[in-house]
mmCIF file of C-alpha atoms in Angstrom:
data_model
loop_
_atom_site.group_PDB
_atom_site.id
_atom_site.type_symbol
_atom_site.label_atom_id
_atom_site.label_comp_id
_atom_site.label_asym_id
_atom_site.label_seq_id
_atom_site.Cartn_x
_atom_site.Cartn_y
_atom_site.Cartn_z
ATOM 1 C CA UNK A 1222 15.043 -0.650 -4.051
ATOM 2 C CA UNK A 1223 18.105 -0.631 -1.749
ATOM 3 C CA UNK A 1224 19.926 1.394 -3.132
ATOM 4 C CA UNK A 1225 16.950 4.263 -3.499
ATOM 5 C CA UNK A 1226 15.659 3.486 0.192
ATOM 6 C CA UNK A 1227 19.801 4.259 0.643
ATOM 7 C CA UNK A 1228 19.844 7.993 -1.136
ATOM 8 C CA UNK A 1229 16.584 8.889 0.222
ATOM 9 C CA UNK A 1230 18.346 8.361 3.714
ATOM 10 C CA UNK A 1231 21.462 10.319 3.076
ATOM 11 C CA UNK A 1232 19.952 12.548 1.026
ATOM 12 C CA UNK A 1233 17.466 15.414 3.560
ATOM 13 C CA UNK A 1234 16.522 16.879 0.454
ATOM 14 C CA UNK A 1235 14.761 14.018 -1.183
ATOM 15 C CA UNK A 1236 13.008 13.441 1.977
ATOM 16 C CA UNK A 1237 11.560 16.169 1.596
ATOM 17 C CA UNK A 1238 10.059 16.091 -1.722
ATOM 18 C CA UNK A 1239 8.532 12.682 -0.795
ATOM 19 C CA UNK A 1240 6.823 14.336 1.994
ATOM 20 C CA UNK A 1241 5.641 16.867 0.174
ATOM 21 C CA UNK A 1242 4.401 14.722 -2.455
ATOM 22 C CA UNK A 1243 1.931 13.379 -0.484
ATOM 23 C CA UNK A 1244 1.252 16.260 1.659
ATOM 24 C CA UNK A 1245 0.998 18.858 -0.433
ATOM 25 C CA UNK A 1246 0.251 17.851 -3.830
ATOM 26 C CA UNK A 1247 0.311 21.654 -5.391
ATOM 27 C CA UNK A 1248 3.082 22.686 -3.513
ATOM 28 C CA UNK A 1249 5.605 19.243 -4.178
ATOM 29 C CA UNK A 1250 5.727 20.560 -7.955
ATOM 30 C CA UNK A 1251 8.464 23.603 -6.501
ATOM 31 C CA UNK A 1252 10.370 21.737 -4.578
ATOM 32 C CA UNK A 1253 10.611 18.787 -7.091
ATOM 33 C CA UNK A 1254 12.101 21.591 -9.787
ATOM 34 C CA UNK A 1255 14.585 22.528 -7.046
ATOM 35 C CA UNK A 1256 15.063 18.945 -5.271
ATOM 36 C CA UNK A 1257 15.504 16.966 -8.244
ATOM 37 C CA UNK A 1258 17.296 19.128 -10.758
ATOM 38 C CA UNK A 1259 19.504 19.766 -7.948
ATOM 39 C CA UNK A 1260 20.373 16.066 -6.446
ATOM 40 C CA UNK A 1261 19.094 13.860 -9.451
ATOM 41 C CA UNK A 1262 20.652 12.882 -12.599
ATOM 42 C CA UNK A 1263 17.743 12.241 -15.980
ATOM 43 C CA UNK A 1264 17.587 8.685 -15.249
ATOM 44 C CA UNK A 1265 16.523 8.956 -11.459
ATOM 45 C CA UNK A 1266 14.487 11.916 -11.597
ATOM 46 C CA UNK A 1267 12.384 9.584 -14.150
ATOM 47 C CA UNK A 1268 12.179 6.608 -12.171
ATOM 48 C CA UNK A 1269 11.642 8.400 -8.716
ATOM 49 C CA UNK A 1270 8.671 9.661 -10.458
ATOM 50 C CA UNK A 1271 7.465 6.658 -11.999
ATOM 51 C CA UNK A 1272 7.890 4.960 -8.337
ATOM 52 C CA UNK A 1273 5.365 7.818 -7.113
ATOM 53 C CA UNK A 1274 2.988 7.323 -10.033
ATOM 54 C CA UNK A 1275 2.735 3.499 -9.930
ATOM 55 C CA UNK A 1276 1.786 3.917 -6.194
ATOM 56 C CA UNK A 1277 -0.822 6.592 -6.472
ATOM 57 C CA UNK A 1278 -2.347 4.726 -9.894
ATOM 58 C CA UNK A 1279 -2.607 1.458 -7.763
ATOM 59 C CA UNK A 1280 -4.348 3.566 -4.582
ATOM 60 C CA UNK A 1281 -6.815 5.107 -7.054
ATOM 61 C CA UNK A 1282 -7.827 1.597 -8.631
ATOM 62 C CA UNK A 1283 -7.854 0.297 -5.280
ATOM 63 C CA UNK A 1284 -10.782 2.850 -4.599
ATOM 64 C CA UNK A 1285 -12.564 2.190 -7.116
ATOM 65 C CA UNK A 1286 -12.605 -1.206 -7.174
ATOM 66 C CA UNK A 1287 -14.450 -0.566 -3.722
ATOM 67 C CA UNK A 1288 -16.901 1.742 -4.943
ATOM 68 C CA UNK A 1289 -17.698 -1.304 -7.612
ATOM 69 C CA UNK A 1290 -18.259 -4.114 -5.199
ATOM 70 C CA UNK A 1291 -20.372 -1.476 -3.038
ATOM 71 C CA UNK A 1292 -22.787 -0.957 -6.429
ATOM 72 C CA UNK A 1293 -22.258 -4.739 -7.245
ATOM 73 C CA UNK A 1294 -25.602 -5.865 -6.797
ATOM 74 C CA UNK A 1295 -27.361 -3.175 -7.759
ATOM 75 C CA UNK A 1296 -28.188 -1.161 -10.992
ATOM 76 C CA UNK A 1297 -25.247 0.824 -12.505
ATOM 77 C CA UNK A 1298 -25.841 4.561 -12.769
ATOM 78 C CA UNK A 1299 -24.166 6.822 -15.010
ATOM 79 C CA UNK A 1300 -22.506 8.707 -12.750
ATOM 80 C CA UNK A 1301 -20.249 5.430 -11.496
ATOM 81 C CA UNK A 1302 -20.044 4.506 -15.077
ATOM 82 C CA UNK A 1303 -18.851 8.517 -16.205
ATOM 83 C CA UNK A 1304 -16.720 7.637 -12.925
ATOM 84 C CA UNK A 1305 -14.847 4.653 -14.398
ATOM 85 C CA UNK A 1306 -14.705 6.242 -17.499
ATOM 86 C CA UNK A 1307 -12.894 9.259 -16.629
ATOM 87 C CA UNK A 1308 -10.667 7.349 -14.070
ATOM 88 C CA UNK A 1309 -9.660 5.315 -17.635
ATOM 89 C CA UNK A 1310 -8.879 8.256 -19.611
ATOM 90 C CA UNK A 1311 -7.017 9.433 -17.140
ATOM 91 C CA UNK A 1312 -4.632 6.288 -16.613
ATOM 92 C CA UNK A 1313 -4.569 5.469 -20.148
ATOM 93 C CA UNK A 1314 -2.427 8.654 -20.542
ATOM 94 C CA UNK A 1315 -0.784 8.974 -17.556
ATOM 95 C CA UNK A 1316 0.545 4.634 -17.862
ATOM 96 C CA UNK A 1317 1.396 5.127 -21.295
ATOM 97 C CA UNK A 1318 3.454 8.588 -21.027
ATOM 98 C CA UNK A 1319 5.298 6.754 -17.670
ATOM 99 C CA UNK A 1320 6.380 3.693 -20.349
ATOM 100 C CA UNK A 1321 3.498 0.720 -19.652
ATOM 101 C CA UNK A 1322 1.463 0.903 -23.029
ATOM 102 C CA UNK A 1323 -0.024 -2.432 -21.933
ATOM 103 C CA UNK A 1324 -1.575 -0.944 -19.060
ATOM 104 C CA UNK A 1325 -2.704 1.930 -21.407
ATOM 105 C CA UNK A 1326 -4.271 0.220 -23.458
ATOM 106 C CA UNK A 1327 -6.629 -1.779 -21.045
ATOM 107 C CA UNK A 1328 -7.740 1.129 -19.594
ATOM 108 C CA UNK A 1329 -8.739 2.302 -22.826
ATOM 109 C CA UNK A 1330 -10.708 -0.789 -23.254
ATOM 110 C CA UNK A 1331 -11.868 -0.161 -20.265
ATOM 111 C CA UNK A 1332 -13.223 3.346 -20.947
ATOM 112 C CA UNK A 1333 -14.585 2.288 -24.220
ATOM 113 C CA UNK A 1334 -16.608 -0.622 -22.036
ATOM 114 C CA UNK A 1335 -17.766 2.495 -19.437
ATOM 115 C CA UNK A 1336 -18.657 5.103 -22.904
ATOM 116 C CA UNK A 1337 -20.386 1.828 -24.910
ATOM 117 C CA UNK A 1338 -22.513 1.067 -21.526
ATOM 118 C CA UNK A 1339 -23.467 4.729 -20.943
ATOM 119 C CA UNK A 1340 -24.961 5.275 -24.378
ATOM 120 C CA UNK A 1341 -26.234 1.689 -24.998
ATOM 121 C CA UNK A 1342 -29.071 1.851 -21.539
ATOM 122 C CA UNK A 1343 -30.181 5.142 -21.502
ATOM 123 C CA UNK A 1344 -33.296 4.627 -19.620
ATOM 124 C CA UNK A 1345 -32.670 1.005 -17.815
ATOM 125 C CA UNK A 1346 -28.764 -0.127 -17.309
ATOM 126 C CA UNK A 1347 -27.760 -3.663 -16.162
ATOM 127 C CA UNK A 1348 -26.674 -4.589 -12.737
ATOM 128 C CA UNK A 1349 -23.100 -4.305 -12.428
ATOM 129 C CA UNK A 1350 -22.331 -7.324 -11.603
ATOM 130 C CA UNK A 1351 -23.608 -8.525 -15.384
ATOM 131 C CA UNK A 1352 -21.105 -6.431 -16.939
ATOM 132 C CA UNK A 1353 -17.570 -6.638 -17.840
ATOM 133 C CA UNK A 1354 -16.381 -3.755 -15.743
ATOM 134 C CA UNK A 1355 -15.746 -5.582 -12.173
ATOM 135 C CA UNK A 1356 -13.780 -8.278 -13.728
ATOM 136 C CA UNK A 1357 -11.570 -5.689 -15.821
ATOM 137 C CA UNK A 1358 -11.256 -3.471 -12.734
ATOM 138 C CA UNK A 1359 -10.138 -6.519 -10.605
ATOM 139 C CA UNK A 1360 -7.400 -7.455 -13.462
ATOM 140 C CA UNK A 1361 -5.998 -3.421 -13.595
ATOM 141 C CA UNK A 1362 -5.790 -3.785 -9.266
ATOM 142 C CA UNK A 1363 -4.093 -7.139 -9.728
ATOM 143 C CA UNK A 1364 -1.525 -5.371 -12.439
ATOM 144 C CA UNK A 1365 -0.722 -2.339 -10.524
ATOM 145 C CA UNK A 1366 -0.189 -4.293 -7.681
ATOM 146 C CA UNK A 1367 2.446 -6.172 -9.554
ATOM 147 C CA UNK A 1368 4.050 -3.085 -10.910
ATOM 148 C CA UNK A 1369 4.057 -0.928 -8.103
ATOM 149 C CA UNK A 1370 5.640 -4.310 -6.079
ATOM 150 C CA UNK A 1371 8.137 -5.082 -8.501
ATOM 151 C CA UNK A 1372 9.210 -1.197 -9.239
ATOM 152 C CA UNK A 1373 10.291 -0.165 -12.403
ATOM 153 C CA UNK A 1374 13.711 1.026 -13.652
ATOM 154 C CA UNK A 1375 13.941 3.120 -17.039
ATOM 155 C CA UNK A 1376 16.307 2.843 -19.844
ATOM 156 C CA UNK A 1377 19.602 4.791 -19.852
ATOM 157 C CA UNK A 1378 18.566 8.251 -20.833
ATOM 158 C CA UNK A 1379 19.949 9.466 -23.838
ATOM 159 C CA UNK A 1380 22.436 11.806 -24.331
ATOM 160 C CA UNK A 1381 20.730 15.645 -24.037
ATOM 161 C CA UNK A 1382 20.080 17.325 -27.134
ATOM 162 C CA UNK A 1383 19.895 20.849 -28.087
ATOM 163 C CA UNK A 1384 17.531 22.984 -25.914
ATOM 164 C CA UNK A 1385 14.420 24.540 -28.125
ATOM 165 C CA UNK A 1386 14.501 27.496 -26.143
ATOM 166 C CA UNK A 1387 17.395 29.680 -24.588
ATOM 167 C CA UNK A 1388 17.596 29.016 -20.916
ATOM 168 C CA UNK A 1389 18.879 32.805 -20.496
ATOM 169 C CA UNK A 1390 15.558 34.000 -22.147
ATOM 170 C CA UNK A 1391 13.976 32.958 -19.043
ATOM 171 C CA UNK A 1392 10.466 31.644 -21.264
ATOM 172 C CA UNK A 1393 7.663 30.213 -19.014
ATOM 173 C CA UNK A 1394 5.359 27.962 -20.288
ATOM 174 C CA UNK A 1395 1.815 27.037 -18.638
ATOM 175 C CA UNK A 1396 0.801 23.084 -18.331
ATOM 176 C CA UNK A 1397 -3.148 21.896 -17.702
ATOM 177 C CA UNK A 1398 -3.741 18.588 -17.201
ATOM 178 C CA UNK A 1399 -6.033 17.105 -14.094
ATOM 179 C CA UNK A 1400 -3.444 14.403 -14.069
ATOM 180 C CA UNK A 1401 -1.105 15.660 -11.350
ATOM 181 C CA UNK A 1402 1.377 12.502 -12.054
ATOM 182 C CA UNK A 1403 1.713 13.797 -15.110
ATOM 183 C CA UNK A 1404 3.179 17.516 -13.888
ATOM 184 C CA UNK A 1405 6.724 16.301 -13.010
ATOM 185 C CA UNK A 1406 7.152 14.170 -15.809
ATOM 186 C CA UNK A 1407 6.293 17.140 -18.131
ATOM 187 C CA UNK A 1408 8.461 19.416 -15.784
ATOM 188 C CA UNK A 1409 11.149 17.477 -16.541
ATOM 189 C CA UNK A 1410 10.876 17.397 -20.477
ATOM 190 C CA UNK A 1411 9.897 20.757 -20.297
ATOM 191 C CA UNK A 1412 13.247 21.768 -18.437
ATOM 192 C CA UNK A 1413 15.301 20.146 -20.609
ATOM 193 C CA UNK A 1414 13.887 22.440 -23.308
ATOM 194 C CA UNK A 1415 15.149 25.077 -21.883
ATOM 195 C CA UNK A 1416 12.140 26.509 -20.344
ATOM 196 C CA UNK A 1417 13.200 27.963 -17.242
ATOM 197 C CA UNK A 1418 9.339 28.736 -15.290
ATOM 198 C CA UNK A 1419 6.635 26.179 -15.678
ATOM 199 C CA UNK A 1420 3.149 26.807 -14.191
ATOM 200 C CA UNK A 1421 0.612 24.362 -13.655
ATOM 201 C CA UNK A 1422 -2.966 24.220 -13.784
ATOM 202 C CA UNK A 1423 -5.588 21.318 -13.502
ATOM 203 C CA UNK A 1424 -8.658 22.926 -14.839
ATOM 204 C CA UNK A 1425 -9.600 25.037 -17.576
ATOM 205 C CA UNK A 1426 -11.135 27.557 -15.450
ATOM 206 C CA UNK A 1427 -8.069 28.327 -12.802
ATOM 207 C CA UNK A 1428 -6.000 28.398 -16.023
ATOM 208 C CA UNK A 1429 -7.905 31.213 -17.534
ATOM 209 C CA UNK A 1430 -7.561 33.109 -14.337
ATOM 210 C CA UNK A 1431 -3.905 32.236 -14.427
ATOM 211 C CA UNK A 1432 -3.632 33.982 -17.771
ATOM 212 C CA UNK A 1433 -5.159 36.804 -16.572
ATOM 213 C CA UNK A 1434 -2.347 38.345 -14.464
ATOM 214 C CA UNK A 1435 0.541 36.452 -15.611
ATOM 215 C CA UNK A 1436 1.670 35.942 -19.320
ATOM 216 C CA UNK A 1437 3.458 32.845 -20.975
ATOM 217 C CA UNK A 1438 5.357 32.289 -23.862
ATOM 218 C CA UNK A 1439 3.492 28.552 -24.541
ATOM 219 C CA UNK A 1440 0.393 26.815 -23.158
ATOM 220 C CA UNK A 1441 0.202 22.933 -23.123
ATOM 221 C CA UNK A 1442 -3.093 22.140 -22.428
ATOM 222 C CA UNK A 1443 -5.434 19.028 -21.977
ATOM 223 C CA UNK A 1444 -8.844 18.771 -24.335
ATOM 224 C CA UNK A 1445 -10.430 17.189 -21.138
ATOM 225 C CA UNK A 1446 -10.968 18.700 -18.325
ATOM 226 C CA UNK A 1447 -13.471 19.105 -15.687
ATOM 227 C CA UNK A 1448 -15.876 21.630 -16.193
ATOM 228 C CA UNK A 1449 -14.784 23.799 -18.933
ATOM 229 C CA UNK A 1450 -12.657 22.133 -21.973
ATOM 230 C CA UNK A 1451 -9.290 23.001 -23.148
ATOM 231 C CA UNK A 1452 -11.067 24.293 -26.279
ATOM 232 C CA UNK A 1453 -13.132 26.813 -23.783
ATOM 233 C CA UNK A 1454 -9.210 28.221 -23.043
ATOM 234 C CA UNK A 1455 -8.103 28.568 -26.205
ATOM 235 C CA UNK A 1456 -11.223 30.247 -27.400
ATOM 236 C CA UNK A 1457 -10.605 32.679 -24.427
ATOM 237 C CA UNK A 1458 -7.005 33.223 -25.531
ATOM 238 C CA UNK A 1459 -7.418 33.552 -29.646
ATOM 239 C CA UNK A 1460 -10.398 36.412 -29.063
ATOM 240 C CA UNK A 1461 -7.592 38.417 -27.067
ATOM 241 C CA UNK A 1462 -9.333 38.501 -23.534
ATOM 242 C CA UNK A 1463 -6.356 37.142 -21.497
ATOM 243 C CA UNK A 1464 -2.948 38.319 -20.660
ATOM 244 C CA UNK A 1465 -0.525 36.763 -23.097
ATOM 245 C CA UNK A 1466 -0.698 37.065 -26.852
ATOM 246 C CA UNK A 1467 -3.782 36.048 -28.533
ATOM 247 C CA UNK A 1468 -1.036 34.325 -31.050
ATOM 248 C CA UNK A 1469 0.566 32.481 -28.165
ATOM 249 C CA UNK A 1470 1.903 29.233 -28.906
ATOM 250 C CA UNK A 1471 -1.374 26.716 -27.870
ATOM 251 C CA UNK A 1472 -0.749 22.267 -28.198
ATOM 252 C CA UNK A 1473 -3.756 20.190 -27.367
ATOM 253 C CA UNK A 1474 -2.857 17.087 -25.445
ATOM 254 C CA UNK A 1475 -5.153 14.345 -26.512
ATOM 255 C CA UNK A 1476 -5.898 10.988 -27.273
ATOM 256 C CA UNK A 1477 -5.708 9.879 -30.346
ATOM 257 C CA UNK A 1478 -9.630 8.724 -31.179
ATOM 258 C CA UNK A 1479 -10.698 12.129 -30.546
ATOM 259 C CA UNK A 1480 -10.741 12.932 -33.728
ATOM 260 C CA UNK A 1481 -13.633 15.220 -33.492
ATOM 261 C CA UNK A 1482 -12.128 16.973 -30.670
ATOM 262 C CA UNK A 1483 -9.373 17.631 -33.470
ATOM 263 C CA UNK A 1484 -11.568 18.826 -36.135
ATOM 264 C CA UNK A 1485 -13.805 21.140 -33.699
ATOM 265 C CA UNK A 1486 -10.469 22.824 -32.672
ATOM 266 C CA UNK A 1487 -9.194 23.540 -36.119
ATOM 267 C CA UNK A 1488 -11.596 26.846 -36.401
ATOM 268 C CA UNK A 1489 -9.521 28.302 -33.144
ATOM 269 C CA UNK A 1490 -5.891 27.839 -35.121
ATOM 270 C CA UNK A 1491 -3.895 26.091 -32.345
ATOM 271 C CA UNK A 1492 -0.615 25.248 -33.243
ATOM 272 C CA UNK A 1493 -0.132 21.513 -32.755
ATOM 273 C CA UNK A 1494 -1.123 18.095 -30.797
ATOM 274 C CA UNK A 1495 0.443 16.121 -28.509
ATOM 275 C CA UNK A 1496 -1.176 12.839 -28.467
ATOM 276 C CA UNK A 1497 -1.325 10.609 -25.379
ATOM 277 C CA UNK A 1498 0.810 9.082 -23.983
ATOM 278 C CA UNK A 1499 3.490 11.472 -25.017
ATOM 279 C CA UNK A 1500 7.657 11.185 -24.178
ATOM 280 C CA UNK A 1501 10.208 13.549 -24.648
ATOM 281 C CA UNK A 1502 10.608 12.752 -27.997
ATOM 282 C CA UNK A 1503 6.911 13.096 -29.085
ATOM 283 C CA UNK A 1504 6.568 16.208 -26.780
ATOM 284 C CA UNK A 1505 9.868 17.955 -28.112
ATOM 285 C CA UNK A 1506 8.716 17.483 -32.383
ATOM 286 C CA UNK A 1507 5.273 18.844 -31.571
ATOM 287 C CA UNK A 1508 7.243 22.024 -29.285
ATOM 288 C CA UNK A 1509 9.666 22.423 -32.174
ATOM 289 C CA UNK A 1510 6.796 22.719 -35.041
ATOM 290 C CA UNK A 1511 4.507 25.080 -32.778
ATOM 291 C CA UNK A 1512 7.582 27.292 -32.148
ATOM 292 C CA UNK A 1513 8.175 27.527 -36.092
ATOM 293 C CA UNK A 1514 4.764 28.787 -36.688
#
């Protein structure tokens, strides 16, 4: 922690990209591409942005945890329950791609609780207090508490293989995911790829008009969004009605019980999946295949 608190001093241009992290959310994505590709080797780029992730995770179950003992003593509604569950699925992916499968895996538990609640009382549902959820939600804030304290350094990064793409070919590549803590860490696997623009979107519905007026060589998109679904997007962009090829590379990110998600997205041909949580590795066999097809 020293010696980061250290850099960050010397170093104006990491200042900045904190800042602008928690500023400016949409605009911190730039200057991370510039600031850390610049100043960072592999290795501190990843845990810089682990160190941001752990913190935001923690704030998030913080708030939630708040909305929970607000609703404790009353009766659960589906929209607090569709509220944990989606704050799960969220952190189940973004805690296992960052290198905590633990974690991932209780929020997954978690969800399930939220999903087996939702359908189980469909006219009458228990008072929250009665059910599992505040005790599990109390356990995640206690854990991310304890991460985010004790900071987390990765592994030596391995030595960099063979780009998929030509960096000189100048191929762009378009990433949706509502996770925004997941947009750096894809930036940087993405990078090392060779891809030398990456565009981000966070809905379905932005990305569509992103495709519009800009084409890509690759898309990299979620299967759950808010409001329209990844499969919504790549039905847009296999009838031809957006700007880059209708046979444009397309990977699914999802998790891996959605096994009708998988099936219902056969009939649209996309060209791989990228389960969560994903790593280099798992994002760079799925990349390779898609590109071969």
């Amino acid at each position: 922690m020293l010696t980061a608190a250290f850099d960050l001093v010397q170093n104006p241009a990491l200042i900045r990209i904190v800042i602008l992290i928690f500023a400016e959310p949409h605009q911190a994505h730039i200057k991370i591409s510039w600031g850390l590709e610049m100043h960072m080797s592999s290795a501190t780029q990843l845990s810089v942005l682990r160190r941001n992730f752990l913190s935001r995770a923690h704030e998030d179950i913080l708030a939630l945890r708040a909305r929970l003992d607000d609703a404790d003593d009353t009766a659960t509604s589906h929209e607090l329950l569709n509220e944990i569950a989606q704050l799960s699925h969220r952190l189940l992916g973004s805690y296992g791609s960052f290198g905590f499968p633990a974690m991932a895996r209780n929020f997954e538990l978690i969800e399930d609780v939220a999903l087996s609640q939702m359908s189980e009382y469909t006219s009458e549902l228990p008072i929250l207090a009665r059910t599992r959820l505040p005790g599990m939600i109390a356990d995640m804030v206690e854990q991310a508490s304890l991460l985010e304290n004790l900071g987390y350094e990765p592994h030596p990064v391995e030595a960099s293989h063979t780009p998929l793409v030509d960096r000189e070919d100048q191929k762009s590549i378009l990433f949706v995911d509502d996770d925004i803590a997941l947009h750096g860490l894809a930036e940087m696997f993405l990078k090392e790829e060779g891809y030398a623009a990456i565009a981000y979107e966070t809905c379905a519905k932005d990305a569509a008009d992103y495709l519009s007026h800009n084409p890509v060589d690759a898309i990299i998109c979620d299967w759950q969004l808010e409001g329209d679904t990844g499969l919504d997007l790549l039905r847009k962009l296999r009838s031809g009605g957006l700007r880059p090829s209708k046979e444009t590379p397309f990977i699914f990110m999802t998790v891996p019980s959605s096994k009708q998600a998988i099936e219902r997205a056969g009939l649209y041909r996309p060209d791989g999946y990228l389960l969560k949580p994903f790593d280099a590795q798992r994002l760079h066999g799925v990349l390779a295949r898609a590109l071969m097809n």
